[in-house]
C-alpha positions as MATLAB code, in Angstrom:
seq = 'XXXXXXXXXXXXXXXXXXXXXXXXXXXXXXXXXXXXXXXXXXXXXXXXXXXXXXXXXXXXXXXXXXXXXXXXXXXXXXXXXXXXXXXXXXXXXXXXXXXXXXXXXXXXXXXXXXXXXXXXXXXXXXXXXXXXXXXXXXXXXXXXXXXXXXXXXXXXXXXXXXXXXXXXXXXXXXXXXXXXXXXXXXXXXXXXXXXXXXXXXXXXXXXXXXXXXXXXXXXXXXXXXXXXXXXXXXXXXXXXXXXXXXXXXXXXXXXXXXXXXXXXXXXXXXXXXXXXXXXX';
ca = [
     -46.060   32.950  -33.578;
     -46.215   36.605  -32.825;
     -46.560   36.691  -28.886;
     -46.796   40.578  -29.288;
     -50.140   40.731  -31.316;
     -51.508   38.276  -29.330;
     -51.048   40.414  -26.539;
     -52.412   43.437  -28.186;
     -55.324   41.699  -28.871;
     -55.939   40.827  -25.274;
     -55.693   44.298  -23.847;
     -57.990   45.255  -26.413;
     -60.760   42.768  -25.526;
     -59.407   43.547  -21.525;
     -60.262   47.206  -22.172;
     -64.020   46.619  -23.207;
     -63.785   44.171  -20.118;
     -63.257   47.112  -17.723;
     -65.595   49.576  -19.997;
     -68.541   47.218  -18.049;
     -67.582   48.603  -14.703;
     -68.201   52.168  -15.910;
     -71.846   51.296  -15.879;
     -71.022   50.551  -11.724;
     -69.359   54.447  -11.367;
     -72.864   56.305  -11.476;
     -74.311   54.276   -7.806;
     -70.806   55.915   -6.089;
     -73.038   59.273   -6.586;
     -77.110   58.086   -6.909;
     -78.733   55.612   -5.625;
     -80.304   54.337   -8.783;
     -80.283   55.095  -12.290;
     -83.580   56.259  -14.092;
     -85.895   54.138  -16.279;
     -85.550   56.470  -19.311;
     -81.767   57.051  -18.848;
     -81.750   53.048  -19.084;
     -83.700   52.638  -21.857;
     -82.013   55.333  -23.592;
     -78.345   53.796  -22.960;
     -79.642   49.993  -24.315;
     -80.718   51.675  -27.289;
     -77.751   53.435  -27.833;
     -75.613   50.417  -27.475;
     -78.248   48.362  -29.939;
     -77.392   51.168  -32.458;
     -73.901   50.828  -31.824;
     -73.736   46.836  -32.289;
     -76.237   46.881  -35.340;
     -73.809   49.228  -36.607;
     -70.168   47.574  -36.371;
     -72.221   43.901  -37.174;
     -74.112   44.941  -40.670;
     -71.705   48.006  -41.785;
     -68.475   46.576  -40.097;
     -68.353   42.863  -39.985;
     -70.576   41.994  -42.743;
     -68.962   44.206  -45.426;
     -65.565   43.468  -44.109;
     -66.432   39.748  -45.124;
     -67.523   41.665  -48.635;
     -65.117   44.062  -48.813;
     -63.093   42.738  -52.074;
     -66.556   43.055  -53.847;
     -68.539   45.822  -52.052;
     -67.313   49.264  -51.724;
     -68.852   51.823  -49.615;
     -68.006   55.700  -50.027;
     -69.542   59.045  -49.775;
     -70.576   58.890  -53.391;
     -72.490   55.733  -53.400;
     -72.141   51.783  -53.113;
     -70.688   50.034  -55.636;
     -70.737   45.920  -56.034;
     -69.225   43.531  -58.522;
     -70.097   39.923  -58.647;
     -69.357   38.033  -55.292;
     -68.581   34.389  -55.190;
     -71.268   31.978  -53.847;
     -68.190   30.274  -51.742;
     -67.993   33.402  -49.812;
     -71.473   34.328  -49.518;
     -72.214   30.205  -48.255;
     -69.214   31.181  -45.904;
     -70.384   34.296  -44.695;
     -74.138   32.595  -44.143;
     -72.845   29.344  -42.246;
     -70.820   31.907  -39.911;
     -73.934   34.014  -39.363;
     -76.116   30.611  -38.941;
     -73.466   29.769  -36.252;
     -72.851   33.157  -34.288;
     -76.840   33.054  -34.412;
     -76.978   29.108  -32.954;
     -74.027   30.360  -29.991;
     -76.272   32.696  -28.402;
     -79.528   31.026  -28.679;
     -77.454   27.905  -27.153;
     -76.244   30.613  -24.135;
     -79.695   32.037  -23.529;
     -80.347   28.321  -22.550;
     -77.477   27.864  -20.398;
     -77.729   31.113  -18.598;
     -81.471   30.343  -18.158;
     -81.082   26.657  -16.598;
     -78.104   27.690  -14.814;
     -79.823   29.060  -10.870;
     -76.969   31.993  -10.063;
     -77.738   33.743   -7.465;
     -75.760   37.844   -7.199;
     -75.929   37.274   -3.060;
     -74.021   33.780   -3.121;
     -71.593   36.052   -5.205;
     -69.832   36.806   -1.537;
     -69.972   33.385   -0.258;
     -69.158   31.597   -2.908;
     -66.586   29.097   -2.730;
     -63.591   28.086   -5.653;
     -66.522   25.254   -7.265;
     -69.201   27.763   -7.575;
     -67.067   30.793   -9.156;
     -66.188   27.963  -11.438;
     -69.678   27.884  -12.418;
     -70.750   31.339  -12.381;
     -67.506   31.991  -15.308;
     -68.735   29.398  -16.974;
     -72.101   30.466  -17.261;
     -70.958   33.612  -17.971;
     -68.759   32.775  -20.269;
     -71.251   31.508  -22.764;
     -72.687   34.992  -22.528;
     -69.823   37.158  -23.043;
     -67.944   35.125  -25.395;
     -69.505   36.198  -28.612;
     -68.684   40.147  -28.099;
     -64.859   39.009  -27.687;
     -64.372   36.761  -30.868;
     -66.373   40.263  -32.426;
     -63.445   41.939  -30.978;
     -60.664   39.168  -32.346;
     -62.164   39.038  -35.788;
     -61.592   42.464  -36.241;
     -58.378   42.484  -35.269;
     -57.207   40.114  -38.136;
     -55.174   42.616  -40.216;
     -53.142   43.742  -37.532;
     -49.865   44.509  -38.318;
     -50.759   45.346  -41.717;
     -50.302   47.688  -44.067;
     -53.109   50.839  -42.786;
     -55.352   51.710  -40.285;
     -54.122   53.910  -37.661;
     -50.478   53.624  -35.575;
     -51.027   53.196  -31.924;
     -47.946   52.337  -29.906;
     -46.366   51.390  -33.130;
     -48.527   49.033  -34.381;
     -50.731   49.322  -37.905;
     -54.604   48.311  -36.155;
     -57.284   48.556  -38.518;
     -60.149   50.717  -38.595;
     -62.510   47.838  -38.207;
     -60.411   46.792  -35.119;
     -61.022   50.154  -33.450;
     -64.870   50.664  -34.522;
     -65.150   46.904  -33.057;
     -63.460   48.157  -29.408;
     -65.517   50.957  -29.062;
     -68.764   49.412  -30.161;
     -68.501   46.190  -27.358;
     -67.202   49.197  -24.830;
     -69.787   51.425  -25.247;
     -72.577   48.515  -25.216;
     -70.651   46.907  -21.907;
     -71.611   50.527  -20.093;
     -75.436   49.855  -19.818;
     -74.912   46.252  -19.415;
     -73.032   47.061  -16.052;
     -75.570   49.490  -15.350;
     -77.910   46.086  -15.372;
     -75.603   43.953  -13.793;
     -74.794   46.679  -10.710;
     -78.916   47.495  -10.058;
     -79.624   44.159   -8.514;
     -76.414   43.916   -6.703;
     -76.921   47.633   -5.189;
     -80.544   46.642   -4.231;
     -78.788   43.808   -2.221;
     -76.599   45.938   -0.550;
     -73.190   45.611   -2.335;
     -70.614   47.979   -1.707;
     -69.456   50.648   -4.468;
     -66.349   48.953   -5.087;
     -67.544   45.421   -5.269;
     -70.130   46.521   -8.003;
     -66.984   47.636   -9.685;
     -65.800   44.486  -10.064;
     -68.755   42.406  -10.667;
     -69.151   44.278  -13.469;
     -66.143   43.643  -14.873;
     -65.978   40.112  -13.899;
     -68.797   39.541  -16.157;
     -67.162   40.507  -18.952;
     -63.724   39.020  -18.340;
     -63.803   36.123  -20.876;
     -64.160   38.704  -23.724;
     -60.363   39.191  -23.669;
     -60.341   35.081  -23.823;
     -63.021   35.532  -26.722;
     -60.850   38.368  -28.450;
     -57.812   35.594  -28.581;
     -59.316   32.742  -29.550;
     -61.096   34.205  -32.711;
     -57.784   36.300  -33.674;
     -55.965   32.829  -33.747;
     -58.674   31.367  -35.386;
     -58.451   34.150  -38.828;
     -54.789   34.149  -38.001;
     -54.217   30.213  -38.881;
     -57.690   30.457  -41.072;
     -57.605   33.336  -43.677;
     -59.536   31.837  -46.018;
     -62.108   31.328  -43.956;
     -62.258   35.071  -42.852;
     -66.324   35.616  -44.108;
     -66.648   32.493  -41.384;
     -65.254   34.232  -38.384;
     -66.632   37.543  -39.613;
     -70.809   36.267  -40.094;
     -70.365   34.573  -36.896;
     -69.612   37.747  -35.303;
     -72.526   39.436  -37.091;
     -74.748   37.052  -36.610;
     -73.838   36.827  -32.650;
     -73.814   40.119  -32.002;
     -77.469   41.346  -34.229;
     -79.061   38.304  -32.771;
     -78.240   39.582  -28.961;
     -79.536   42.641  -29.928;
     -82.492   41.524  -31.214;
     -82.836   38.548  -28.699;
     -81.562   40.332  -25.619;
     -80.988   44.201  -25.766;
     -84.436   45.301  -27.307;
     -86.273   43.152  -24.307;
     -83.986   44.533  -21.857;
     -84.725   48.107  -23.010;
     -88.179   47.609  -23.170;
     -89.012   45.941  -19.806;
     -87.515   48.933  -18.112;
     -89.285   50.882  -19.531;
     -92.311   49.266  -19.573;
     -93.684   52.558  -17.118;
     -92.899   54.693  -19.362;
     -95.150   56.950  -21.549;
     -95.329   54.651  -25.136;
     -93.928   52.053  -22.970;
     -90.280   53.168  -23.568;
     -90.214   52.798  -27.266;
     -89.843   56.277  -28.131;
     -86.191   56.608  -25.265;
     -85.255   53.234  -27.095;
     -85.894   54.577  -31.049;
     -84.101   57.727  -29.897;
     -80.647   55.754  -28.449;
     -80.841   52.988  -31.465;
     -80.764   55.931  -34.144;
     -78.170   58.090  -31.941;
     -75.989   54.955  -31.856;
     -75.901   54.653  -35.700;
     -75.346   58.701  -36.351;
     -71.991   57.954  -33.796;
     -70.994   54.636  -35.253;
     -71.531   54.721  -39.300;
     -69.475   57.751  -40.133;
     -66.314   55.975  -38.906;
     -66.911   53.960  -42.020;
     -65.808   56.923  -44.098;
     -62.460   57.732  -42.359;
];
């Protein structure tokens, strides 16, 4: 077993795991972060995970039948085995989150008990939000399953593929606004600058674990790649859908248009960033 890629593949899911407490860094100089600016940055990241979910991880799962280039799409006959895999995958990154949204809503967690709380309730408050954060790590691991292969770009020696690298950036640059959300209730609470810091980040620690897990998983598993691929997909578009849009839109429910036009503007701005990495 290669001990090194495993590593690799946990400071990769560690690094979008400290990209959360970014969104913490504006409250050291404002006290709160507009409605618009909010909006703007959930829409951004929805663009962003749309992106590396239909145009990464679905045609990954495709790529030895669909080719996408500057001059056009091309598509030869794909096997129903690995569109049924692909679908059962999707069906079950879908059936994770909807499963989480029910956890994290049963589960009472309260941000002030956060200082109080004793070895038993941390215990709980991973766990909980470990069902939440899971999914964006095995996003992270799947797309690491060519590493060490031939292509894809050399960093510290190692061949990581393109899809790995869209993948890191995309969970990153969605973790920023989700700090943002996690450090505005805190702040209102009266939690110090560095402590929102690390809340953030704690929130997103079992992506690494995520990022791991699912790399083993297509590691042992290769023929069961479209699997570990559509469940990425399907976890990640159905957070968006399920989670990110409401988020953007009930802040800015003030808003002139109620938000929608900030939230159009980041989605599409998140695509324009994201999709012309699949032409490097």
């Amino acid at each position: 077993m290669d001990w090194g890629s495993f590593a690799f593949v946990f400071l990769a899911g560690l690094v979008t795991a400290l990209a959360t407490g970014i969104g913490a860094l504006p409250f050291f100089f404002v006290r709160d972060v507009s409605d618009r600016w909010n909006v703007a940055l959930w829409g951004i990241a929805s663009g962003i995970m749309l992106s590396a979910s239909v145009f990464g991880l679905v045609l990954e799962a495709l790529s030895a039948y669909v080719r996408v280039s500057l001059s056009g799409v091309s598509v030869s006959s794909v096997p129903t085995r690995t569109l049924l895999l692909l679908l059962v995958g999707l069906l079950a990154g879908v059936l994770l989150v909807v499963v989480a949204h029910r956890v994290i809503e049963g589960a009472e967690v309260n941000p002030r008990q956060y200082e109080e709380a004793d070895f038993r309730k941390l215990l709980l408050i991973l766990g909980v939000l470990t069902v939440h954060s899971f999914p964006e790590g095995v996003a992270v691991g799947v797309a690491f399953a060519d590493l060490g292969l031939e292509g894809g770009f050399r960093i510290f020696g190692v061949a990581v593929p393109l899809l790995a690298v869209f993948m890191t950036v995309a969970i990153s640059v969605h973790n920023v606004p989700e700090g943002v959300a996690i450090s505005i209730p805190l702040r209102s609470m009266g939690v110090s600058n560095p402590k929102l810091v690390w809340w953030s980040v704690f929130s997103s620690l079992p992506q690494p674990v995520g990022a791991v897990v699912a790399f083993y998983f297509v590691r042992v598993a290769r023929d069961l790649l479209p699997v570990g691929f559509g469940f990425a997909a399907g976890a990640m578009v159905y957070l968006v859908l399920a989670e990110f849009v409401p988020e953007a839109l009930e802040r800015g429910a003030d808003l002139p248009n109620g938000g929608r036009s900030e939230l159009l503007a980041g989605i599409v701005a998140g695509v324009v960033v994201m999709v012309p990495l699949l032409f490097v």
